[in-house]
Amino acid sequence: MRALLFDEPAADTATTRVAEVPTPEPGPGELSIDVRAAGVNFIDVMARRGDPGYATSWPFVPGLEVAGTVRALGPDVSGPAVGTPVAAFTGSGGLAEVAVVRAERVVAIPEGLSYEQAAVAPGTLTTAALLLGPAGRLRKGDIVLVHSAAGGVGQALASLARLNGAGLLLGTVGGASRVAAAEASGYDAALVRGDGLADAVREKTGGRRVDLILDPQGTEWLETDLELVAAGGRIVLFGNAGGTALTLPPAGRLFGGNVSIGGFSVRGYAANAPHLIAEALADVLAKVSAGDLSIELTAVDGLDRAADAQQALAEGRGEGKYVVRI
Ligand SMILES: NC(=O)c1ccc[n+]([C@@H]2O[C@H](COP(=O)([O-])OP(=O)(O)OC[C@H]3O[C@@H](n4cnc5c(N)ncnc54)[C@H](OP(=O)(O)O)[C@@H]3O)[C@@H](O)[C@H]2O)c1
């Protein structure tokens, strides 16, 4: 079978290639999928550049999320039946013609849903659902601030937060060219990060503080988050796109402000609480199928195009959420 490989860490596509590799077979607790579509995620970029904990060995096959049909079941796995259309959180290995995944992270696709739509559910939409649910504990009417609002997860958060009853929904972006995309995905306003961000947020909220802040920018903007967050508010750190050093404030600041700072990792849920991934995945698939939840997709054809899509994300010039048809 063909797969996308990273031979070794790199800042660009120099060490990325599509190659013929042995077709993986499912072991106990696993099943294999004939992949029809796979999402491209910033996590692929973090693996490619060699961030600790992402690529487990080299060469590395990236690919967090897929949709396709069940190809084969592991020895102790009873379903879904071979041939069933499914979506799955692979974690890695999804950008390939065949992917092997733990069976508990596989959910059947509702009838009528395309493989492209289903392929962005296990990673992107499920991440948004878990961020707003167990991690962020969104309440109806909450003022919400999302950093990196124009990316795939940023767009998914807008759609789902609205559906779940968020109040004022604000996003931040790294450059003015991304404001329109963020606002089109559902944010009431998108603000460019820079000096004066806190004042710009306060202007939009009419001076009220923010109940929930979702931040994938490492801890670079944490001081601003702390300045903006409401008493009883939650800040959830869920990424480090810039790859910078991470620092947390002294605990006393959290007591004083009645503030929670939490962390989130969808791969952590996949490893330690896969049933939560499956529940959230089934829920977002149902919402997409019902037409209640959607994100803008840019579909590209063939694994050969995946490297360019990853590079677009790496350079912060991604155009919506990329999905690769395989
Ligand atoms: N913890 C988890 O389990 C989990 C799961 C999925 C995603 N994530 C994180 O969520 C973020 C979005 O992921 P995605 O797949 O939706 O990616 P995406 O579509 O590529 O969005 C990533 C965003 O990160 C910003 N960015 C890109 N390169 C950057 C850099 N070098 N320095 C600072 N900011 C940069 C850009 O937004 P700006 O407009 O802000 O520049 C871009 O929109 C990523 O940081 C990813 O690691 C975390």
mmCIF file of C-alpha atoms and ligand atoms in Angstrom:
data_model
loop_
_atom_site.group_PDB
_atom_site.id
_atom_site.type_symbol
_atom_site.label_atom_id
_atom_site.label_comp_id
_atom_site.label_asym_id
_atom_site.label_seq_id
_atom_site.Cartn_x
_atom_site.Cartn_y
_atom_site.Cartn_z
ATOM 1 C CA MET A 1 0.000 0.000 0.000
ATOM 2 C CA ARG A 2 1.002 3.655 -0.314
ATOM 3 C CA ALA A 3 1.530 5.924 2.669
ATOM 4 C CA LEU A 4 2.821 9.404 3.383
ATOM 5 C CA LEU A 5 6.142 9.186 5.241
ATOM 6 C CA PHE A 6 8.290 11.657 7.140
ATOM 7 C CA ASP A 7 11.839 10.236 6.984
ATOM 8 C CA GLU A 8 13.227 12.559 9.668
ATOM 9 C CA PRO A 9 12.394 15.879 11.353
ATOM 10 C CA ALA A 10 12.171 18.876 9.023
ATOM 11 C CA ALA A 11 10.714 22.361 8.897
ATOM 12 C CA ASP A 12 9.545 21.856 5.325
ATOM 13 C CA THR A 13 8.563 19.053 2.935
ATOM 14 C CA ALA A 14 12.184 17.981 2.221
ATOM 15 C CA THR A 15 11.901 14.717 4.151
ATOM 16 C CA THR A 16 8.285 13.925 3.190
ATOM 17 C CA ARG A 17 7.533 11.312 0.534
ATOM 18 C CA VAL A 18 4.803 8.969 -0.610
ATOM 19 C CA ALA A 19 6.105 5.398 -0.593
ATOM 20 C CA GLU A 20 5.054 1.784 -0.997
ATOM 21 C CA VAL A 21 5.096 0.136 2.472
ATOM 22 C CA PRO A 22 3.838 -3.201 3.872
ATOM 23 C CA THR A 23 0.064 -3.212 4.428
ATOM 24 C CA PRO A 24 -0.541 -3.226 8.203
ATOM 25 C CA GLU A 25 -2.607 -6.049 9.726
ATOM 26 C CA PRO A 26 -4.829 -5.534 12.782
ATOM 27 C CA GLY A 27 -3.704 -7.134 16.050
ATOM 28 C CA PRO A 28 -5.798 -7.849 19.163
ATOM 29 C CA GLY A 29 -8.220 -5.014 19.909
ATOM 30 C CA GLU A 30 -7.643 -3.427 16.499
ATOM 31 C CA LEU A 31 -9.214 -3.251 13.069
ATOM 32 C CA SER A 32 -7.954 -2.013 9.722
ATOM 33 C CA ILE A 33 -9.650 0.498 7.447
ATOM 34 C CA ASP A 34 -9.451 1.065 3.698
ATOM 35 C CA VAL A 35 -9.035 4.824 3.963
ATOM 36 C CA ARG A 36 -11.158 6.926 1.610
ATOM 37 C CA ALA A 37 -10.431 10.337 3.147
ATOM 38 C CA ALA A 38 -8.078 11.644 5.861
ATOM 39 C CA GLY A 39 -7.921 15.002 7.641
ATOM 40 C CA VAL A 40 -4.742 17.114 7.640
ATOM 41 C CA ASN A 41 -3.975 18.564 11.063
ATOM 42 C CA PHE A 42 -1.472 20.892 12.698
ATOM 43 C CA ILE A 43 -0.443 17.891 14.813
ATOM 44 C CA ASP A 44 1.073 16.417 11.591
ATOM 45 C CA VAL A 45 3.244 19.545 11.366
ATOM 46 C CA MET A 46 4.317 19.185 15.004
ATOM 47 C CA ALA A 47 5.298 15.562 14.318
ATOM 48 C CA ARG A 48 7.178 16.542 11.163
ATOM 49 C CA ARG A 49 9.193 19.241 12.909
ATOM 50 C CA GLY A 50 10.115 16.763 15.660
ATOM 51 C CA ASP A 51 8.237 18.270 18.635
ATOM 52 C CA PRO A 52 8.710 15.841 21.571
ATOM 53 C CA GLY A 53 5.981 13.200 21.923
ATOM 54 C CA TYR A 54 4.446 13.351 18.445
ATOM 55 C CA ALA A 55 6.429 11.102 16.080
ATOM 56 C CA THR A 56 7.037 7.817 17.889
ATOM 57 C CA SER A 57 9.712 6.577 15.436
ATOM 58 C CA TRP A 58 11.160 7.462 12.008
ATOM 59 C CA PRO A 59 10.093 7.073 9.268
ATOM 60 C CA PHE A 60 6.718 8.220 10.622
ATOM 61 C CA VAL A 61 3.306 8.005 8.956
ATOM 62 C CA PRO A 62 1.155 10.963 10.108
ATOM 63 C CA GLY A 63 -2.634 11.211 9.999
ATOM 64 C CA LEU A 64 -4.878 11.753 13.034
ATOM 65 C CA GLU A 65 -8.313 11.089 11.567
ATOM 66 C CA VAL A 66 -9.816 9.029 8.756
ATOM 67 C CA ALA A 67 -13.000 7.800 7.137
ATOM 68 C CA GLY A 68 -13.284 4.671 5.001
ATOM 69 C CA THR A 69 -14.581 1.126 5.157
ATOM 70 C CA VAL A 70 -13.647 -1.651 7.569
ATOM 71 C CA ARG A 71 -11.104 -3.904 5.810
ATOM 72 C CA ALA A 72 -10.304 -6.550 8.455
ATOM 73 C CA LEU A 73 -10.967 -7.237 12.136
ATOM 74 C CA GLY A 74 -8.354 -8.193 14.726
ATOM 75 C CA PRO A 75 -8.606 -11.676 16.313
ATOM 76 C CA ASP A 76 -10.822 -10.630 19.254
ATOM 77 C CA VAL A 77 -12.796 -7.841 17.551
ATOM 78 C CA SER A 78 -16.428 -8.517 16.597
ATOM 79 C CA GLY A 79 -17.368 -5.406 14.641
ATOM 80 C CA PRO A 80 -18.256 -3.201 12.855
ATOM 81 C CA ALA A 81 -18.533 -5.738 10.017
ATOM 82 C CA VAL A 82 -16.038 -5.725 7.148
ATOM 83 C CA GLY A 83 -17.226 -3.203 4.541
ATOM 84 C CA THR A 84 -19.013 -0.889 7.028
ATOM 85 C CA PRO A 85 -18.365 2.824 6.386
ATOM 86 C CA VAL A 86 -16.652 4.202 9.509
ATOM 87 C CA ALA A 87 -14.792 7.188 10.915
ATOM 88 C CA ALA A 88 -11.858 6.647 13.259
ATOM 89 C CA PHE A 89 -9.409 8.488 15.469
ATOM 90 C CA THR A 90 -6.145 6.929 14.314
ATOM 91 C CA GLY A 91 -3.770 9.267 16.200
ATOM 92 C CA SER A 92 -1.147 8.569 13.530
ATOM 93 C CA GLY A 93 -0.914 6.451 10.391
ATOM 94 C CA GLY A 94 -4.089 7.818 8.815
ATOM 95 C CA LEU A 95 -2.483 9.361 5.718
ATOM 96 C CA ALA A 96 -2.211 5.973 4.025
ATOM 97 C CA GLU A 97 -4.299 3.644 1.902
ATOM 98 C CA VAL A 98 -4.819 1.338 4.901
ATOM 99 C CA ALA A 99 -4.815 2.380 8.563
ATOM 100 C CA VAL A 100 -4.900 0.231 11.694
ATOM 101 C CA VAL A 101 -6.715 1.631 14.709
ATOM 102 C CA ARG A 102 -7.960 0.548 18.154
ATOM 103 C CA ALA A 103 -11.518 -0.703 17.647
ATOM 104 C CA GLU A 104 -12.893 1.420 20.505
ATOM 105 C CA ARG A 105 -12.065 4.587 18.565
ATOM 106 C CA VAL A 106 -14.114 3.593 15.488
ATOM 107 C CA VAL A 107 -17.713 4.719 14.859
ATOM 108 C CA ALA A 108 -20.032 3.844 11.941
ATOM 109 C CA ILE A 109 -20.815 6.763 9.636
ATOM 110 C CA PRO A 110 -24.488 7.776 9.413
ATOM 111 C CA GLU A 111 -25.977 7.069 6.002
ATOM 112 C CA GLY A 112 -25.649 9.885 3.484
ATOM 113 C CA LEU A 113 -22.534 11.474 5.002
ATOM 114 C CA SER A 114 -19.590 11.805 2.603
ATOM 115 C CA TYR A 115 -16.200 10.321 3.492
ATOM 116 C CA GLU A 116 -14.710 13.832 3.310
ATOM 117 C CA GLN A 117 -17.174 15.194 5.879
ATOM 118 C CA ALA A 118 -16.754 12.143 8.089
ATOM 119 C CA ALA A 119 -12.938 12.299 7.961
ATOM 120 C CA VAL A 120 -12.764 15.594 9.870
ATOM 121 C CA ALA A 121 -15.035 14.353 12.663
ATOM 122 C CA PRO A 122 -12.658 12.087 14.677
ATOM 123 C CA GLY A 123 -9.891 14.670 15.226
ATOM 124 C CA THR A 124 -11.135 18.149 14.439
ATOM 125 C CA LEU A 125 -14.814 18.083 15.470
ATOM 126 C CA THR A 126 -14.248 15.649 18.343
ATOM 127 C CA THR A 127 -11.460 17.880 19.679
ATOM 128 C CA ALA A 128 -13.856 20.833 19.609
ATOM 129 C CA ALA A 129 -16.574 18.813 21.356
ATOM 130 C CA LEU A 130 -14.254 17.650 24.138
ATOM 131 C CA LEU A 131 -12.754 21.129 24.551
ATOM 132 C CA LEU A 132 -16.202 22.649 25.053
ATOM 133 C CA GLY A 133 -17.462 19.708 27.146
ATOM 134 C CA PRO A 134 -15.270 18.010 29.753
ATOM 135 C CA ALA A 135 -12.321 20.391 29.384
ATOM 136 C CA GLY A 136 -13.994 23.801 29.068
ATOM 137 C CA ARG A 137 -17.382 23.093 30.710
ATOM 138 C CA LEU A 138 -19.212 25.584 28.480
ATOM 139 C CA ARG A 139 -22.417 26.952 30.021
ATOM 140 C CA LYS A 140 -25.266 28.588 28.144
ATOM 141 C CA GLY A 141 -24.634 32.306 27.643
ATOM 142 C CA ASP A 142 -20.897 32.108 28.413
ATOM 143 C CA ILE A 143 -18.646 34.682 26.780
ATOM 144 C CA VAL A 144 -16.046 32.597 24.923
ATOM 145 C CA LEU A 145 -12.659 33.581 23.504
ATOM 146 C CA VAL A 146 -10.826 31.221 21.106
ATOM 147 C CA HIS A 147 -7.264 31.865 19.954
ATOM 148 C CA SER A 148 -6.300 30.761 16.403
ATOM 149 C CA ALA A 149 -9.946 30.997 15.425
ATOM 150 C CA ALA A 150 -9.449 30.586 11.662
ATOM 151 C CA GLY A 151 -7.820 27.126 11.760
ATOM 152 C CA GLY A 152 -9.638 23.811 11.468
ATOM 153 C CA VAL A 153 -10.238 23.401 15.213
ATOM 154 C CA GLY A 154 -10.990 27.132 15.510
ATOM 155 C CA GLN A 155 -13.774 26.841 12.951
ATOM 156 C CA ALA A 156 -15.149 23.684 14.536
ATOM 157 C CA LEU A 157 -15.224 25.425 17.922
ATOM 158 C CA ALA A 158 -17.268 28.309 16.506
ATOM 159 C CA SER A 159 -19.875 26.037 14.975
ATOM 160 C CA LEU A 160 -20.201 23.811 18.033
ATOM 161 C CA ALA A 161 -20.051 26.565 20.666
ATOM 162 C CA ARG A 162 -22.914 28.328 18.904
ATOM 163 C CA LEU A 163 -24.899 25.112 18.774
ATOM 164 C CA ASN A 164 -24.258 24.537 22.502
ATOM 165 C CA GLY A 165 -25.574 27.953 23.532
ATOM 166 C CA ALA A 166 -22.463 30.123 23.885
ATOM 167 C CA GLY A 167 -23.104 33.838 24.297
ATOM 168 C CA LEU A 168 -20.677 36.329 22.749
ATOM 169 C CA LEU A 169 -18.138 34.347 20.725
ATOM 170 C CA LEU A 170 -14.808 36.062 20.080
ATOM 171 C CA GLY A 171 -11.779 34.752 18.199
ATOM 172 C CA THR A 172 -8.214 35.880 17.720
ATOM 173 C CA VAL A 173 -6.039 35.349 14.654
ATOM 174 C CA GLY A 174 -2.376 35.880 13.886
ATOM 175 C CA GLY A 175 -2.916 38.218 10.913
ATOM 176 C CA ALA A 176 -5.558 40.482 9.350
ATOM 177 C CA SER A 177 -5.885 38.185 6.331
ATOM 178 C CA ARG A 178 -7.496 35.534 8.567
ATOM 179 C CA VAL A 179 -10.196 37.746 10.146
ATOM 180 C CA ALA A 180 -12.778 37.130 7.408
ATOM 181 C CA ALA A 181 -12.390 33.329 7.544
ATOM 182 C CA ALA A 182 -12.834 33.307 11.324
ATOM 183 C CA GLU A 183 -15.904 35.540 11.216
ATOM 184 C CA ALA A 184 -17.408 33.482 8.366
ATOM 185 C CA SER A 185 -17.174 30.383 10.549
ATOM 186 C CA GLY A 186 -19.373 31.960 13.223
ATOM 187 C CA TYR A 187 -17.355 34.235 15.524
ATOM 188 C CA ASP A 188 -19.108 37.499 16.431
ATOM 189 C CA ALA A 189 -15.739 39.182 15.922
ATOM 190 C CA ALA A 190 -12.182 38.092 15.173
ATOM 191 C CA LEU A 191 -9.354 40.244 16.540
ATOM 192 C CA VAL A 192 -5.738 40.275 15.420
ATOM 193 C CA ARG A 193 -3.394 39.294 18.267
ATOM 194 C CA GLY A 194 -0.917 41.998 19.193
ATOM 195 C CA ASP A 195 -0.457 44.924 21.586
ATOM 196 C CA GLY A 196 -3.852 46.098 22.708
ATOM 197 C CA LEU A 197 -5.594 42.716 22.373
ATOM 198 C CA ALA A 198 -7.011 42.888 25.920
ATOM 199 C CA ASP A 199 -8.492 46.355 25.281
ATOM 200 C CA ALA A 200 -9.947 45.184 21.965
ATOM 201 C CA VAL A 201 -11.601 42.210 23.695
ATOM 202 C CA ARG A 202 -12.992 44.440 26.477
ATOM 203 C CA GLU A 203 -14.420 46.771 23.869
ATOM 204 C CA LYS A 204 -16.295 43.856 22.280
ATOM 205 C CA THR A 205 -17.564 42.528 25.612
ATOM 206 C CA GLY A 206 -18.610 45.953 26.880
ATOM 207 C CA GLY A 207 -16.167 45.573 29.761
ATOM 208 C CA ARG A 208 -17.446 42.162 30.873
ATOM 209 C CA ARG A 209 -14.913 39.430 31.530
ATOM 210 C CA VAL A 210 -14.599 36.207 29.538
ATOM 211 C CA ASP A 211 -15.999 32.964 30.969
ATOM 212 C CA LEU A 212 -14.097 30.467 28.816
ATOM 213 C CA ILE A 213 -10.791 30.944 26.972
ATOM 214 C CA LEU A 214 -9.477 28.201 24.659
ATOM 215 C CA ASP A 215 -5.833 28.763 23.859
ATOM 216 C CA PRO A 216 -3.562 26.724 21.504
ATOM 217 C CA GLN A 217 -0.792 29.351 21.542
ATOM 218 C CA GLY A 218 1.365 27.723 24.231
ATOM 219 C CA THR A 219 1.558 30.132 27.167
ATOM 220 C CA GLU A 220 2.520 33.146 25.056
ATOM 221 C CA TRP A 221 -0.873 34.837 25.602
ATOM 222 C CA LEU A 222 -1.582 33.474 29.076
ATOM 223 C CA GLU A 223 -0.992 36.826 30.805
ATOM 224 C CA THR A 224 -3.610 38.385 28.530
ATOM 225 C CA ASP A 225 -5.949 35.448 29.167
ATOM 226 C CA LEU A 226 -5.564 35.967 32.932
ATOM 227 C CA GLU A 227 -6.256 39.678 32.553
ATOM 228 C CA LEU A 228 -9.480 38.926 30.671
ATOM 229 C CA VAL A 229 -10.910 35.867 32.428
ATOM 230 C CA ALA A 230 -13.929 36.173 34.722
ATOM 231 C CA ALA A 231 -14.043 35.030 38.369
ATOM 232 C CA GLY A 232 -14.977 31.357 38.123
ATOM 233 C CA GLY A 233 -13.704 31.339 34.544
ATOM 234 C CA ARG A 234 -11.782 28.611 32.778
ATOM 235 C CA ILE A 235 -8.663 28.853 30.620
ATOM 236 C CA VAL A 236 -7.861 25.686 28.667
ATOM 237 C CA LEU A 237 -4.403 25.353 27.110
ATOM 238 C CA PHE A 238 -4.483 22.910 24.209
ATOM 239 C CA GLY A 239 -1.547 23.503 21.899
ATOM 240 C CA ASN A 240 1.792 25.128 21.277
ATOM 241 C CA ALA A 241 1.707 26.088 17.620
ATOM 242 C CA GLY A 242 4.807 28.269 17.918
ATOM 243 C CA GLY A 243 6.757 25.595 19.813
ATOM 244 C CA THR A 244 7.934 28.110 22.441
ATOM 245 C CA ALA A 245 8.875 27.456 26.106
ATOM 246 C CA LEU A 246 5.876 26.987 28.399
ATOM 247 C CA THR A 247 5.500 28.759 31.760
ATOM 248 C CA LEU A 248 2.644 28.839 34.276
ATOM 249 C CA PRO A 249 1.831 31.579 36.813
ATOM 250 C CA PRO A 250 2.218 31.003 40.583
ATOM 251 C CA ALA A 251 -0.737 29.148 42.126
ATOM 252 C CA GLY A 252 -1.565 32.203 44.247
ATOM 253 C CA ARG A 253 -2.790 34.035 41.171
ATOM 254 C CA LEU A 254 -5.314 31.284 40.574
ATOM 255 C CA PHE A 255 -6.618 31.441 44.170
ATOM 256 C CA GLY A 256 -6.902 35.209 43.998
ATOM 257 C CA GLY A 257 -8.675 35.250 40.679
ATOM 258 C CA ASN A 258 -10.870 32.177 41.227
ATOM 259 C CA VAL A 259 -9.527 30.964 37.927
ATOM 260 C CA SER A 260 -8.931 27.464 36.567
ATOM 261 C CA ILE A 261 -6.168 26.788 34.063
ATOM 262 C CA GLY A 262 -6.592 23.363 32.493
ATOM 263 C CA GLY A 263 -4.813 21.341 29.856
ATOM 264 C CA PHE A 264 -6.273 19.311 27.042
ATOM 265 C CA SER A 265 -4.960 16.605 24.743
ATOM 266 C CA VAL A 266 -7.215 14.613 22.430
ATOM 267 C CA ARG A 267 -4.432 12.032 22.122
ATOM 268 C CA GLY A 268 -4.450 11.781 25.919
ATOM 269 C CA TYR A 269 -8.177 11.029 25.830
ATOM 270 C CA ALA A 270 -7.565 8.492 23.043
ATOM 271 C CA ALA A 271 -4.983 6.691 25.185
ATOM 272 C CA ASN A 272 -6.683 6.928 28.592
ATOM 273 C CA ALA A 273 -10.421 7.381 27.973
ATOM 274 C CA PRO A 274 -11.171 6.125 24.446
ATOM 275 C CA HIS A 275 -14.883 5.769 25.280
ATOM 276 C CA LEU A 276 -15.062 9.572 25.553
ATOM 277 C CA ILE A 277 -13.589 9.876 22.043
ATOM 278 C CA ALA A 278 -16.149 7.381 20.712
ATOM 279 C CA GLU A 279 -19.075 9.128 22.448
ATOM 280 C CA ALA A 280 -18.026 12.556 21.197
ATOM 281 C CA LEU A 281 -17.342 11.197 17.700
ATOM 282 C CA ALA A 282 -20.782 9.559 17.466
ATOM 283 C CA ASP A 283 -22.367 12.795 18.668
ATOM 284 C CA VAL A 284 -20.583 15.087 16.183
ATOM 285 C CA LEU A 285 -21.238 12.655 13.296
ATOM 286 C CA ALA A 286 -24.959 12.760 14.151
ATOM 287 C CA LYS A 287 -24.898 16.567 14.273
ATOM 288 C CA VAL A 288 -23.094 16.810 10.915
ATOM 289 C CA SER A 289 -25.506 14.305 9.418
ATOM 290 C CA ALA A 290 -28.470 16.360 10.685
ATOM 291 C CA GLY A 291 -26.989 19.502 9.102
ATOM 292 C CA ASP A 292 -26.517 21.197 12.503
ATOM 293 C CA LEU A 293 -22.705 21.229 12.459
ATOM 294 C CA SER A 294 -20.287 21.935 9.626
ATOM 295 C CA ILE A 295 -16.885 23.350 8.797
ATOM 296 C CA GLU A 296 -15.546 24.593 5.479
ATOM 297 C CA LEU A 297 -13.488 21.876 3.770
ATOM 298 C CA THR A 298 -10.748 22.126 1.166
ATOM 299 C CA ALA A 299 -10.508 18.666 -0.409
ATOM 300 C CA VAL A 300 -7.341 17.640 -2.272
ATOM 301 C CA ASP A 301 -6.891 14.489 -4.332
ATOM 302 C CA GLY A 302 -4.240 11.911 -3.483
ATOM 303 C CA LEU A 303 -1.540 11.461 -0.860
ATOM 304 C CA ASP A 304 0.878 13.353 -3.112
ATOM 305 C CA ARG A 305 -1.021 16.559 -2.309
ATOM 306 C CA ALA A 306 -0.959 16.047 1.466
ATOM 307 C CA ALA A 307 2.592 17.364 1.896
ATOM 308 C CA ASP A 308 1.626 20.712 0.345
ATOM 309 C CA ALA A 309 -1.419 20.967 2.597
ATOM 310 C CA GLN A 310 0.778 20.278 5.653
ATOM 311 C CA GLN A 311 3.240 22.928 4.525
ATOM 312 C CA ALA A 312 0.399 25.442 4.146
ATOM 313 C CA LEU A 313 -0.538 24.797 7.788
ATOM 314 C CA ALA A 314 3.112 25.024 8.864
ATOM 315 C CA GLU A 315 3.399 28.460 7.254
ATOM 316 C CA GLY A 316 0.072 29.652 8.702
ATOM 317 C CA ARG A 317 -1.447 30.095 5.223
ATOM 318 C CA GLY A 318 -3.931 27.226 5.394
ATOM 319 C CA GLU A 319 -7.211 27.744 3.565
ATOM 320 C CA GLY A 320 -9.772 26.191 5.879
ATOM 321 C CA LYS A 321 -9.702 22.559 6.833
ATOM 322 C CA TYR A 322 -7.831 20.243 4.432
ATOM 323 C CA VAL A 323 -9.012 16.740 3.760
ATOM 324 C CA VAL A 324 -7.163 14.332 1.449
ATOM 325 C CA ARG A 325 -9.148 11.968 -0.765
ATOM 326 C CA ILE A 326 -7.269 8.669 -0.972
HETATM 327 N N1 LIG B 1 -4.434 19.393 22.378
HETATM 328 C C1 LIG B 1 -5.017 18.718 21.404
HETATM 329 O O1 LIG B 1 -5.450 17.591 21.591
HETATM 330 C C2 LIG B 1 -5.165 19.347 20.065
HETATM 331 C C3 LIG B 1 -5.949 18.718 19.091
HETATM 332 C C4 LIG B 1 -6.075 19.322 17.838
HETATM 333 C C5 LIG B 1 -5.425 20.548 17.620
HETATM 334 N N2 LIG B 1 -4.667 21.088 18.600
HETATM 335 C C6 LIG B 1 -3.989 22.367 18.406
HETATM 336 O O2 LIG B 1 -4.940 23.292 17.957
HETATM 337 C C7 LIG B 1 -4.335 24.183 17.038
HETATM 338 C C8 LIG B 1 -5.150 24.170 15.765
HETATM 339 O O3 LIG B 1 -4.979 22.950 15.119
HETATM 340 P P1 LIG B 1 -5.552 22.708 13.645
HETATM 341 O O4 LIG B 1 -5.283 21.316 13.296
HETATM 342 O O5 LIG B 1 -6.899 23.296 13.579
HETATM 343 O O6 LIG B 1 -4.516 23.558 12.791
HETATM 344 P P2 LIG B 1 -4.643 24.707 11.702
HETATM 345 O O7 LIG B 1 -5.902 24.609 10.961
HETATM 346 O O8 LIG B 1 -3.361 24.706 10.974
HETATM 347 O O9 LIG B 1 -4.642 25.939 12.639
HETATM 348 C C9 LIG B 1 -3.477 26.253 13.360
HETATM 349 C C10 LIG B 1 -3.467 27.702 13.711
HETATM 350 O O10 LIG B 1 -2.275 27.938 14.440
HETATM 351 C C11 LIG B 1 -1.758 29.218 14.118
HETATM 352 N N3 LIG B 1 -0.360 29.002 13.755
HETATM 353 C C12 LIG B 1 0.134 28.314 12.712
HETATM 354 N N4 LIG B 1 1.486 28.306 12.755
HETATM 355 C C13 LIG B 1 1.838 28.979 13.865
HETATM 356 C C14 LIG B 1 3.085 29.304 14.497
HETATM 357 N N5 LIG B 1 4.253 28.893 14.001
HETATM 358 N N6 LIG B 1 3.066 30.015 15.622
HETATM 359 C C15 LIG B 1 1.907 30.416 16.162
HETATM 360 N N7 LIG B 1 0.689 30.143 15.623
HETATM 361 C C16 LIG B 1 0.667 29.433 14.499
HETATM 362 C C17 LIG B 1 -2.607 29.755 12.982
HETATM 363 O O11 LIG B 1 -3.545 30.627 13.563
HETATM 364 P P3 LIG B 1 -3.308 32.166 13.848
HETATM 365 O O12 LIG B 1 -4.333 32.851 13.017
HETATM 366 O O13 LIG B 1 -3.571 32.239 15.299
HETATM 367 O O14 LIG B 1 -1.911 32.505 13.476
HETATM 368 C C18 LIG B 1 -3.407 28.578 12.494
HETATM 369 O O15 LIG B 1 -4.739 28.923 12.164
HETATM 370 C C19 LIG B 1 -2.884 23.710 16.864
HETATM 371 O O16 LIG B 1 -2.061 24.458 17.707
HETATM 372 C C20 LIG B 1 -2.948 22.273 17.306
HETATM 373 O O17 LIG B 1 -1.726 21.795 17.782
HETATM 374 C C21 LIG B 1 -4.531 20.525 19.807
#
